[in-house]
Amino acid sequence: MDRKKNKNDEESTEKQVRFQQAKVAKKEKKQSKPKKNKKVEEPPFNEHGMTNYNTYKYSSREFLLWVIVGCGLLFVIGFIFYQNVILAALFCLVGLNFPKMRKKQIIQKRKAELSRQFQQSLFSLSSSLVAGRSIENAFREVTNDLYLLYPGKKTMIIQEFEHINKRLENREPIERMLEEFSARAGVEDIANFTDVFVTCKRTGGDLVEVIRRTANMISEKFEIQQEISVMVAQKRFESNALTLIPIGIVALLTYFSGGYMEPLYQWSEFGPIVMTFCLALLALAFWVCQRIMSIEV
């Protein structure tokens, strides 16, 4: 009898142990599951206080300004198409996304300007190396040349070269500084130059010739981009005009021939649904035109 009782106690103890082990294993498995990576916005400056060109942070005043511009513009368009304050107010909420769209444009414009300034600095760097200066002295000379090129201006590229020169005085390797600059810039030309420069420095290649060729290639690429931008400037203006003309026509017909447009504002005639469809077509046409015009070299 005692043996049976002891046996039952042992079995119940084993079951409890197994249950606890299964519970712990399940908990560990749950914790070990990879968490979904949330997209974290990069800080606008790095630990050295230098600009991160891949992101842009609005001031509160600037953010509020772009929200007002976006919502105000869409409210006017919504009122023209719906003739209803409530529907126009709901439509203008899309304008809350306007600062995000504007931020992308600011980042692209800033990167394009940085690439142009970097191209000019490469010509100065190449000339200094041809004159027989060391790499460190050539980088210092570039800063002086840039001050002559941009008198009285603290441009992005001047700040970058001043930062590089300060760290060179601390005996930091120039390869690391260029790689950090390339990562912050997010510009293809700077990344290509950095890769070539680091490779030549480590393998003992002809650095002067490589920098000269790289500068010429970037210059040719910039000239092609300028030609393309001139060619598509008129088409971009035409596409923007074609997007605005339908809105103007609807506004003119509404205010000069209200009876003719009245069915388009009545729910019984499904007018607002038709107007929503027209607005969607306009938005799609505008998006397609912008995609076509954004030509990259």
PDB file of C-alpha atoms in Angstrom:
ATOM      1  CA  MET A   1       0.000   0.000   0.000  1.00  0.00           C
ATOM      2  CA  ASP A   2       2.805   2.370   0.958  1.00  0.00           C
ATOM      3  CA  ARG A   3       4.679   1.409  -2.209  1.00  0.00           C
ATOM      4  CA  LYS A   4       1.671   2.296  -4.371  1.00  0.00           C
ATOM      5  CA  LYS A   5       1.290   5.596  -2.556  1.00  0.00           C
ATOM      6  CA  ASN A   6       4.969   6.412  -3.031  1.00  0.00           C
ATOM      7  CA  LYS A   7       4.740   5.436  -6.676  1.00  0.00           C
ATOM      8  CA  ASN A   8       1.747   7.738  -7.221  1.00  0.00           C
ATOM      9  CA  ASP A   9       3.567  10.575  -5.457  1.00  0.00           C
ATOM     10  CA  GLU A  10       6.612  10.085  -7.691  1.00  0.00           C
ATOM     11  CA  GLU A  11       4.450  10.088 -10.832  1.00  0.00           C
ATOM     12  CA  SER A  12       2.654  13.279  -9.799  1.00  0.00           C
ATOM     13  CA  THR A  13       6.007  14.908  -8.990  1.00  0.00           C
ATOM     14  CA  GLU A  14       7.390  13.923 -12.409  1.00  0.00           C
ATOM     15  CA  LYS A  15       4.298  15.345 -14.104  1.00  0.00           C
ATOM     16  CA  GLN A  16       4.709  18.637 -12.250  1.00  0.00           C
ATOM     17  CA  VAL A  17       8.391  18.816 -13.217  1.00  0.00           C
ATOM     18  CA  ARG A  18       7.583  18.118 -16.887  1.00  0.00           C
ATOM     19  CA  PHE A  19       4.832  20.718 -16.809  1.00  0.00           C
ATOM     20  CA  GLN A  20       7.214  23.325 -15.354  1.00  0.00           C
ATOM     21  CA  GLN A  21       9.904  22.432 -17.925  1.00  0.00           C
ATOM     22  CA  ALA A  22       7.399  22.737 -20.785  1.00  0.00           C
ATOM     23  CA  LYS A  23       6.226  26.090 -19.408  1.00  0.00           C
ATOM     24  CA  VAL A  24       9.798  27.416 -19.174  1.00  0.00           C
ATOM     25  CA  ALA A  25      10.630  26.143 -22.691  1.00  0.00           C
ATOM     26  CA  LYS A  26       7.516  27.816 -24.094  1.00  0.00           C
ATOM     27  CA  LYS A  27       8.426  31.086 -22.391  1.00  0.00           C
ATOM     28  CA  GLU A  28      12.005  30.963 -23.722  1.00  0.00           C
ATOM     29  CA  LYS A  29      10.743  30.207 -27.224  1.00  0.00           C
ATOM     30  CA  LYS A  30       8.385  33.164 -27.031  1.00  0.00           C
ATOM     31  CA  GLN A  31      11.183  35.468 -25.888  1.00  0.00           C
ATOM     32  CA  SER A  32      13.581  34.199 -28.554  1.00  0.00           C
ATOM     33  CA  LYS A  33      11.185  35.083 -31.377  1.00  0.00           C
ATOM     34  CA  PRO A  34      12.708  37.867 -33.500  1.00  0.00           C
ATOM     35  CA  LYS A  35      10.947  41.133 -32.925  1.00  0.00           C
ATOM     36  CA  LYS A  36       9.794  43.125 -35.889  1.00  0.00           C
ATOM     37  CA  ASN A  37      12.251  45.877 -36.606  1.00  0.00           C
ATOM     38  CA  LYS A  38      10.552  49.203 -36.222  1.00  0.00           C
ATOM     39  CA  LYS A  39      11.784  51.898 -38.527  1.00  0.00           C
ATOM     40  CA  VAL A  40      13.658  54.315 -36.283  1.00  0.00           C
ATOM     41  CA  GLU A  41      14.412  57.720 -37.710  1.00  0.00           C
ATOM     42  CA  GLU A  42      18.100  58.541 -37.775  1.00  0.00           C
ATOM     43  CA  PRO A  43      19.280  61.492 -35.650  1.00  0.00           C
ATOM     44  CA  PRO A  44      19.955  64.715 -37.624  1.00  0.00           C
ATOM     45  CA  PHE A  45      23.524  64.919 -36.220  1.00  0.00           C
ATOM     46  CA  ASN A  46      26.165  62.348 -35.306  1.00  0.00           C
ATOM     47  CA  GLU A  47      28.222  62.186 -32.101  1.00  0.00           C
ATOM     48  CA  HIS A  48      30.655  64.794 -33.489  1.00  0.00           C
ATOM     49  CA  GLY A  49      27.837  67.260 -34.197  1.00  0.00           C
ATOM     50  CA  MET A  50      28.068  66.823 -37.980  1.00  0.00           C
ATOM     51  CA  THR A  51      24.983  66.791 -40.189  1.00  0.00           C
ATOM     52  CA  ASN A  52      23.337  63.519 -41.184  1.00  0.00           C
ATOM     53  CA  TYR A  53      22.210  64.224 -44.758  1.00  0.00           C
ATOM     54  CA  ASN A  54      19.923  61.179 -44.897  1.00  0.00           C
ATOM     55  CA  THR A  55      17.388  62.805 -42.605  1.00  0.00           C
ATOM     56  CA  TYR A  56      16.001  66.225 -41.777  1.00  0.00           C
ATOM     57  CA  LYS A  57      14.383  67.508 -38.601  1.00  0.00           C
ATOM     58  CA  TYR A  58      11.836  70.308 -38.763  1.00  0.00           C
ATOM     59  CA  SER A  59      11.697  73.055 -36.213  1.00  0.00           C
ATOM     60  CA  SER A  60       8.255  73.272 -34.592  1.00  0.00           C
ATOM     61  CA  ARG A  61       7.571  76.527 -36.448  1.00  0.00           C
ATOM     62  CA  GLU A  62       8.637  75.086 -39.807  1.00  0.00           C
ATOM     63  CA  PHE A  63       6.579  71.917 -39.294  1.00  0.00           C
ATOM     64  CA  LEU A  64       3.486  73.964 -38.405  1.00  0.00           C
ATOM     65  CA  LEU A  65       4.003  76.144 -41.482  1.00  0.00           C
ATOM     66  CA  TRP A  66       4.049  73.170 -43.880  1.00  0.00           C
ATOM     67  CA  VAL A  67       1.021  71.599 -42.173  1.00  0.00           C
ATOM     68  CA  ILE A  68      -0.918  74.857 -42.626  1.00  0.00           C
ATOM     69  CA  VAL A  69       0.183  75.137 -46.268  1.00  0.00           C
ATOM     70  CA  GLY A  70      -0.725  71.517 -47.072  1.00  0.00           C
ATOM     71  CA  CYS A  71      -4.053  71.481 -45.225  1.00  0.00           C
ATOM     72  CA  GLY A  72      -5.020  74.940 -46.504  1.00  0.00           C
ATOM     73  CA  LEU A  73      -4.318  74.040 -50.124  1.00  0.00           C
ATOM     74  CA  LEU A  74      -6.243  70.771 -49.905  1.00  0.00           C
ATOM     75  CA  PHE A  75      -9.142  72.478 -48.111  1.00  0.00           C
ATOM     76  CA  VAL A  76      -9.519  74.896 -51.036  1.00  0.00           C
ATOM     77  CA  ILE A  77      -9.377  72.037 -53.570  1.00  0.00           C
ATOM     78  CA  GLY A  78     -11.822  69.972 -51.493  1.00  0.00           C
ATOM     79  CA  PHE A  79     -14.282  72.858 -51.239  1.00  0.00           C
ATOM     80  CA  ILE A  80     -14.105  73.439 -55.010  1.00  0.00           C
ATOM     81  CA  PHE A  81     -14.880  69.786 -55.723  1.00  0.00           C
ATOM     82  CA  TYR A  82     -17.449  69.142 -52.964  1.00  0.00           C
ATOM     83  CA  GLN A  83     -18.912  72.570 -52.049  1.00  0.00           C
ATOM     84  CA  ASN A  84     -19.191  71.212 -48.527  1.00  0.00           C
ATOM     85  CA  VAL A  85     -17.175  72.500 -45.583  1.00  0.00           C
ATOM     86  CA  ILE A  86     -17.262  69.189 -43.686  1.00  0.00           C
ATOM     87  CA  LEU A  87     -16.097  67.120 -46.667  1.00  0.00           C
ATOM     88  CA  ALA A  88     -13.453  69.728 -47.491  1.00  0.00           C
ATOM     89  CA  ALA A  89     -12.232  69.618 -43.871  1.00  0.00           C
ATOM     90  CA  LEU A  90     -12.012  65.820 -44.020  1.00  0.00           C
ATOM     91  CA  PHE A  91     -10.164  66.005 -47.348  1.00  0.00           C
ATOM     92  CA  CYS A  92      -7.670  68.541 -45.989  1.00  0.00           C
ATOM     93  CA  LEU A  93      -6.546  66.022 -43.341  1.00  0.00           C
ATOM     94  CA  VAL A  94      -4.491  64.411 -46.116  1.00  0.00           C
ATOM     95  CA  GLY A  95      -2.372  67.573 -45.879  1.00  0.00           C
ATOM     96  CA  LEU A  96      -0.984  66.315 -42.563  1.00  0.00           C
ATOM     97  CA  ASN A  97       1.264  64.112 -44.715  1.00  0.00           C
ATOM     98  CA  PHE A  98       2.572  67.153 -46.619  1.00  0.00           C
ATOM     99  CA  PRO A  99       5.553  67.825 -44.264  1.00  0.00           C
ATOM    100  CA  LYS A 100       6.738  64.238 -44.858  1.00  0.00           C
ATOM    101  CA  MET A 101       6.620  64.737 -48.646  1.00  0.00           C
ATOM    102  CA  ARG A 102       8.348  68.099 -48.319  1.00  0.00           C
ATOM    103  CA  LYS A 103      11.052  66.542 -46.122  1.00  0.00           C
ATOM    104  CA  LYS A 104      11.992  64.116 -48.915  1.00  0.00           C
ATOM    105  CA  GLN A 105      12.335  67.035 -51.348  1.00  0.00           C
ATOM    106  CA  ILE A 106      14.529  68.959 -48.891  1.00  0.00           C
ATOM    107  CA  ILE A 107      16.788  65.917 -48.368  1.00  0.00           C
ATOM    108  CA  GLN A 108      17.138  65.337 -52.133  1.00  0.00           C
ATOM    109  CA  LYS A 109      17.883  69.014 -52.791  1.00  0.00           C
ATOM    110  CA  ARG A 110      20.470  69.139 -50.008  1.00  0.00           C
ATOM    111  CA  LYS A 111      22.193  65.991 -51.287  1.00  0.00           C
ATOM    112  CA  ALA A 112      22.305  67.391 -54.834  1.00  0.00           C
ATOM    113  CA  GLU A 113      23.931  70.596 -53.562  1.00  0.00           C
ATOM    114  CA  LEU A 114      26.420  68.614 -51.464  1.00  0.00           C
ATOM    115  CA  SER A 115      27.349  66.507 -54.505  1.00  0.00           C
ATOM    116  CA  ARG A 116      27.953  69.653 -56.574  1.00  0.00           C
ATOM    117  CA  GLN A 117      30.162  71.194 -53.879  1.00  0.00           C
ATOM    118  CA  PHE A 118      32.046  67.917 -53.434  1.00  0.00           C
ATOM    119  CA  GLN A 119      32.780  67.816 -57.161  1.00  0.00           C
ATOM    120  CA  GLN A 120      34.392  71.275 -56.952  1.00  0.00           C
ATOM    121  CA  SER A 121      36.448  70.235 -53.938  1.00  0.00           C
ATOM    122  CA  LEU A 122      37.819  67.209 -55.832  1.00  0.00           C
ATOM    123  CA  PHE A 123      39.342  69.426 -58.532  1.00  0.00           C
ATOM    124  CA  SER A 124      41.141  71.410 -55.826  1.00  0.00           C
ATOM    125  CA  LEU A 125      42.279  68.189 -54.120  1.00  0.00           C
ATOM    126  CA  SER A 126      43.595  66.802 -57.405  1.00  0.00           C
ATOM    127  CA  SER A 127      45.525  70.024 -58.138  1.00  0.00           C
ATOM    128  CA  SER A 128      47.121  70.005 -54.686  1.00  0.00           C
ATOM    129  CA  LEU A 129      48.242  66.376 -55.040  1.00  0.00           C
ATOM    130  CA  VAL A 130      49.661  67.053 -58.525  1.00  0.00           C
ATOM    131  CA  ALA A 131      51.646  69.951 -57.013  1.00  0.00           C
ATOM    132  CA  GLY A 132      53.372  67.412 -54.744  1.00  0.00           C
ATOM    133  CA  ARG A 133      51.568  68.033 -51.466  1.00  0.00           C
ATOM    134  CA  SER A 134      50.875  65.200 -49.057  1.00  0.00           C
ATOM    135  CA  ILE A 135      47.306  64.002 -48.578  1.00  0.00           C
ATOM    136  CA  GLU A 136      46.969  65.803 -45.230  1.00  0.00           C
ATOM    137  CA  ASN A 137      48.279  69.108 -46.632  1.00  0.00           C
ATOM    138  CA  ALA A 138      46.127  68.693 -49.743  1.00  0.00           C
ATOM    139  CA  PHE A 139      42.990  68.420 -47.604  1.00  0.00           C
ATOM    140  CA  ARG A 140      43.986  71.587 -45.722  1.00  0.00           C
ATOM    141  CA  GLU A 141      44.570  73.410 -49.000  1.00  0.00           C
ATOM    142  CA  VAL A 142      41.123  72.361 -50.257  1.00  0.00           C
ATOM    143  CA  THR A 143      39.519  74.242 -47.356  1.00  0.00           C
ATOM    144  CA  ASN A 144      41.402  77.424 -48.298  1.00  0.00           C
ATOM    145  CA  ASP A 145      40.342  77.088 -51.944  1.00  0.00           C
ATOM    146  CA  LEU A 146      36.717  76.550 -50.939  1.00  0.00           C
ATOM    147  CA  TYR A 147      36.774  79.742 -48.873  1.00  0.00           C
ATOM    148  CA  LEU A 148      37.877  81.588 -52.028  1.00  0.00           C
ATOM    149  CA  LEU A 149      35.134  79.881 -54.041  1.00  0.00           C
ATOM    150  CA  TYR A 150      32.419  80.614 -51.445  1.00  0.00           C
ATOM    151  CA  PRO A 151      33.510  83.882 -49.783  1.00  0.00           C
ATOM    152  CA  GLY A 152      31.665  84.638 -46.565  1.00  0.00           C
ATOM    153  CA  LYS A 153      29.672  81.390 -46.706  1.00  0.00           C
ATOM    154  CA  LYS A 154      29.824  78.435 -44.349  1.00  0.00           C
ATOM    155  CA  THR A 155      28.780  75.837 -46.905  1.00  0.00           C
ATOM    156  CA  MET A 156      28.228  72.151 -46.196  1.00  0.00           C
ATOM    157  CA  ILE A 157      31.443  71.004 -47.874  1.00  0.00           C
ATOM    158  CA  ILE A 158      33.542  73.614 -46.021  1.00  0.00           C
ATOM    159  CA  GLN A 159      32.189  72.349 -42.703  1.00  0.00           C
ATOM    160  CA  GLU A 160      32.987  68.768 -43.713  1.00  0.00           C
ATOM    161  CA  PHE A 161      36.584  69.523 -44.739  1.00  0.00           C
ATOM    162  CA  GLU A 162      37.174  71.610 -41.613  1.00  0.00           C
ATOM    163  CA  HIS A 163      35.948  68.679 -39.526  1.00  0.00           C
ATOM    164  CA  ILE A 164      38.262  66.289 -41.419  1.00  0.00           C
ATOM    165  CA  ASN A 165      41.246  68.623 -40.905  1.00  0.00           C
ATOM    166  CA  LYS A 166      40.580  68.898 -37.160  1.00  0.00           C
ATOM    167  CA  ARG A 167      40.516  65.128 -36.811  1.00  0.00           C
ATOM    168  CA  LEU A 168      43.659  64.835 -38.955  1.00  0.00           C
ATOM    169  CA  GLU A 169      45.443  66.975 -36.359  1.00  0.00           C
ATOM    170  CA  ASN A 170      44.468  64.335 -33.792  1.00  0.00           C
ATOM    171  CA  ARG A 171      46.222  61.680 -35.926  1.00  0.00           C
ATOM    172  CA  GLU A 172      43.015  59.897 -36.877  1.00  0.00           C
ATOM    173  CA  PRO A 173      43.155  57.843 -40.113  1.00  0.00           C
ATOM    174  CA  ILE A 174      41.695  59.703 -43.064  1.00  0.00           C
ATOM    175  CA  GLU A 175      40.055  56.531 -44.392  1.00  0.00           C
ATOM    176  CA  ARG A 176      37.803  56.280 -41.340  1.00  0.00           C
ATOM    177  CA  MET A 177      36.757  59.937 -41.626  1.00  0.00           C
ATOM    178  CA  LEU A 178      35.895  59.609 -45.314  1.00  0.00           C
ATOM    179  CA  GLU A 179      33.889  56.442 -44.651  1.00  0.00           C
ATOM    180  CA  GLU A 180      31.932  58.223 -41.902  1.00  0.00           C
ATOM    181  CA  PHE A 181      31.315  61.186 -44.208  1.00  0.00           C
ATOM    182  CA  SER A 182      30.164  58.856 -46.988  1.00  0.00           C
ATOM    183  CA  ALA A 183      27.724  57.073 -44.642  1.00  0.00           C
ATOM    184  CA  ARG A 184      26.267  60.378 -43.426  1.00  0.00           C
ATOM    185  CA  ALA A 185      26.046  61.903 -46.902  1.00  0.00           C
ATOM    186  CA  GLY A 186      24.238  59.041 -48.628  1.00  0.00           C
ATOM    187  CA  VAL A 187      25.464  60.389 -51.992  1.00  0.00           C
ATOM    188  CA  GLU A 188      26.576  57.908 -54.646  1.00  0.00           C
ATOM    189  CA  ASP A 189      29.460  60.066 -55.921  1.00  0.00           C
ATOM    190  CA  ILE A 190      30.938  60.484 -52.438  1.00  0.00           C
ATOM    191  CA  ALA A 191      30.546  56.755 -51.726  1.00  0.00           C
ATOM    192  CA  ASN A 192      32.314  55.822 -54.986  1.00  0.00           C
ATOM    193  CA  PHE A 193      35.152  58.262 -54.331  1.00  0.00           C
ATOM    194  CA  THR A 194      35.575  56.954 -50.781  1.00  0.00           C
ATOM    195  CA  ASP A 195      35.757  53.337 -51.961  1.00  0.00           C
ATOM    196  CA  VAL A 196      38.357  54.199 -54.608  1.00  0.00           C
ATOM    197  CA  PHE A 197      40.382  56.397 -52.229  1.00  0.00           C
ATOM    198  CA  VAL A 198      40.466  53.795 -49.442  1.00  0.00           C
ATOM    199  CA  THR A 199      41.415  51.013 -51.883  1.00  0.00           C
ATOM    200  CA  CYS A 200      44.249  53.067 -53.425  1.00  0.00           C
ATOM    201  CA  LYS A 201      45.534  54.135 -50.018  1.00  0.00           C
ATOM    202  CA  ARG A 202      45.705  50.540 -48.791  1.00  0.00           C
ATOM    203  CA  THR A 203      47.067  48.969 -51.981  1.00  0.00           C
ATOM    204  CA  GLY A 204      49.439  51.776 -52.967  1.00  0.00           C
ATOM    205  CA  GLY A 205      47.721  52.807 -56.220  1.00  0.00           C
ATOM    206  CA  ASP A 206      48.261  56.027 -58.159  1.00  0.00           C
ATOM    207  CA  LEU A 207      46.119  58.248 -55.941  1.00  0.00           C
ATOM    208  CA  VAL A 208      46.656  61.423 -57.992  1.00  0.00           C
ATOM    209  CA  GLU A 209      45.473  59.841 -61.245  1.00  0.00           C
ATOM    210  CA  VAL A 210      42.546  58.109 -59.559  1.00  0.00           C
ATOM    211  CA  ILE A 211      41.294  61.332 -57.933  1.00  0.00           C
ATOM    212  CA  ARG A 212      41.701  63.224 -61.222  1.00  0.00           C
ATOM    213  CA  ARG A 213      39.684  60.630 -63.147  1.00  0.00           C
ATOM    214  CA  THR A 214      37.039  60.439 -60.425  1.00  0.00           C
ATOM    215  CA  ALA A 215      36.666  64.229 -60.458  1.00  0.00           C
ATOM    216  CA  ASN A 216      36.267  64.216 -64.251  1.00  0.00           C
ATOM    217  CA  MET A 217      33.672  61.426 -64.114  1.00  0.00           C
ATOM    218  CA  ILE A 218      31.634  63.236 -61.451  1.00  0.00           C
ATOM    219  CA  SER A 219      31.885  66.451 -63.480  1.00  0.00           C
ATOM    220  CA  GLU A 220      30.592  64.708 -66.616  1.00  0.00           C
ATOM    221  CA  LYS A 221      27.762  63.141 -64.637  1.00  0.00           C
ATOM    222  CA  PHE A 222      26.822  66.550 -63.210  1.00  0.00           C
ATOM    223  CA  GLU A 223      26.783  68.093 -66.700  1.00  0.00           C
ATOM    224  CA  ILE A 224      24.482  65.308 -67.953  1.00  0.00           C
ATOM    225  CA  GLN A 225      22.165  65.897 -64.992  1.00  0.00           C
ATOM    226  CA  GLN A 226      22.083  69.617 -65.789  1.00  0.00           C
ATOM    227  CA  GLU A 227      21.208  68.920 -69.426  1.00  0.00           C
ATOM    228  CA  ILE A 228      18.423  66.532 -68.414  1.00  0.00           C
ATOM    229  CA  SER A 229      16.992  69.011 -65.892  1.00  0.00           C
ATOM    230  CA  VAL A 230      16.921  71.729 -68.574  1.00  0.00           C
ATOM    231  CA  MET A 231      15.230  69.371 -71.043  1.00  0.00           C
ATOM    232  CA  VAL A 232      12.499  68.260 -68.624  1.00  0.00           C
ATOM    233  CA  ALA A 233      11.931  71.686 -67.022  1.00  0.00           C
ATOM    234  CA  GLN A 234       9.352  72.678 -69.656  1.00  0.00           C
ATOM    235  CA  LYS A 235       7.639  69.280 -69.487  1.00  0.00           C
ATOM    236  CA  ARG A 236       7.504  69.507 -65.694  1.00  0.00           C
ATOM    237  CA  PHE A 237       5.837  72.914 -65.953  1.00  0.00           C
ATOM    238  CA  GLU A 238       3.354  71.534 -68.485  1.00  0.00           C
ATOM    239  CA  SER A 239       2.503  68.555 -66.264  1.00  0.00           C
ATOM    240  CA  ASN A 240       1.897  70.846 -63.271  1.00  0.00           C
ATOM    241  CA  ALA A 241      -0.270  73.119 -65.416  1.00  0.00           C
ATOM    242  CA  LEU A 242      -2.296  70.163 -66.719  1.00  0.00           C
ATOM    243  CA  THR A 243      -2.893  69.090 -63.123  1.00  0.00           C
ATOM    244  CA  LEU A 244      -4.115  72.547 -62.068  1.00  0.00           C
ATOM    245  CA  ILE A 245      -6.223  73.316 -65.163  1.00  0.00           C
ATOM    246  CA  PRO A 246      -9.041  70.818 -64.324  1.00  0.00           C
ATOM    247  CA  ILE A 247      -9.308  72.332 -60.827  1.00  0.00           C
ATOM    248  CA  GLY A 248      -9.550  75.810 -62.353  1.00  0.00           C
ATOM    249  CA  ILE A 249     -12.201  74.678 -64.855  1.00  0.00           C
ATOM    250  CA  VAL A 250     -14.340  73.139 -62.084  1.00  0.00           C
ATOM    251  CA  ALA A 251     -14.023  76.349 -60.021  1.00  0.00           C
ATOM    252  CA  LEU A 252     -15.015  78.570 -62.984  1.00  0.00           C
ATOM    253  CA  LEU A 253     -17.999  76.404 -63.939  1.00  0.00           C
ATOM    254  CA  THR A 254     -19.155  76.254 -60.307  1.00  0.00           C
ATOM    255  CA  TYR A 255     -19.108  80.007 -59.727  1.00  0.00           C
ATOM    256  CA  PHE A 256     -20.249  81.160 -63.168  1.00  0.00           C
ATOM    257  CA  SER A 257     -22.658  78.344 -64.020  1.00  0.00           C
ATOM    258  CA  GLY A 258     -23.850  76.921 -60.705  1.00  0.00           C
ATOM    259  CA  GLY A 259     -26.957  75.260 -62.103  1.00  0.00           C
ATOM    260  CA  TYR A 260     -24.916  73.308 -64.638  1.00  0.00           C
ATOM    261  CA  MET A 261     -22.635  71.868 -61.912  1.00  0.00           C
ATOM    262  CA  GLU A 262     -25.319  71.401 -59.246  1.00  0.00           C
ATOM    263  CA  PRO A 263     -25.889  67.635 -59.880  1.00  0.00           C
ATOM    264  CA  LEU A 264     -22.211  66.994 -59.103  1.00  0.00           C
ATOM    265  CA  TYR A 265     -22.718  68.239 -55.534  1.00  0.00           C
ATOM    266  CA  GLN A 266     -25.868  66.237 -54.753  1.00  0.00           C
ATOM    267  CA  TRP A 267     -25.693  62.822 -53.100  1.00  0.00           C
ATOM    268  CA  SER A 268     -28.900  61.763 -54.820  1.00  0.00           C
ATOM    269  CA  GLU A 269     -27.087  62.036 -58.153  1.00  0.00           C
ATOM    270  CA  PHE A 270     -23.914  60.378 -56.769  1.00  0.00           C
ATOM    271  CA  GLY A 271     -22.111  63.655 -57.513  1.00  0.00           C
ATOM    272  CA  PRO A 272     -19.597  63.569 -54.627  1.00  0.00           C
ATOM    273  CA  ILE A 273     -18.636  60.004 -55.597  1.00  0.00           C
ATOM    274  CA  VAL A 274     -17.932  61.165 -59.160  1.00  0.00           C
ATOM    275  CA  MET A 275     -15.916  64.108 -57.807  1.00  0.00           C
ATOM    276  CA  THR A 276     -13.906  61.786 -55.557  1.00  0.00           C
ATOM    277  CA  PHE A 277     -13.122  59.574 -58.549  1.00  0.00           C
ATOM    278  CA  CYS A 278     -11.992  62.642 -60.545  1.00  0.00           C
ATOM    279  CA  LEU A 279      -9.771  63.804 -57.678  1.00  0.00           C
ATOM    280  CA  ALA A 280      -8.222  60.336 -57.456  1.00  0.00           C
ATOM    281  CA  LEU A 281      -7.484  60.407 -61.203  1.00  0.00           C
ATOM    282  CA  LEU A 282      -5.873  63.847 -60.857  1.00  0.00           C
ATOM    283  CA  ALA A 283      -3.728  62.664 -57.945  1.00  0.00           C
ATOM    284  CA  LEU A 284      -2.685  59.553 -59.883  1.00  0.00           C
ATOM    285  CA  ALA A 285      -1.800  61.622 -62.977  1.00  0.00           C
ATOM    286  CA  PHE A 286       0.269  64.030 -60.853  1.00  0.00           C
ATOM    287  CA  TRP A 287       2.110  61.140 -59.163  1.00  0.00           C
ATOM    288  CA  VAL A 288       2.860  59.437 -62.504  1.00  0.00           C
ATOM    289  CA  CYS A 289       4.181  62.709 -63.975  1.00  0.00           C
ATOM    290  CA  GLN A 290       6.457  63.261 -60.982  1.00  0.00           C
ATOM    291  CA  ARG A 291       7.804  59.722 -61.274  1.00  0.00           C
ATOM    292  CA  ILE A 292       8.490  60.162 -64.994  1.00  0.00           C
ATOM    293  CA  MET A 293      10.277  63.478 -64.434  1.00  0.00           C
ATOM    294  CA  SER A 294      12.547  62.160 -61.671  1.00  0.00           C
ATOM    295  CA  ILE A 295      15.307  60.870 -63.934  1.00  0.00           C
ATOM    296  CA  GLU A 296      18.472  59.660 -62.220  1.00  0.00           C
ATOM    297  CA  VAL A 297      21.860  59.345 -63.884  1.00  0.00           C
TER     298      VAL A 297
END
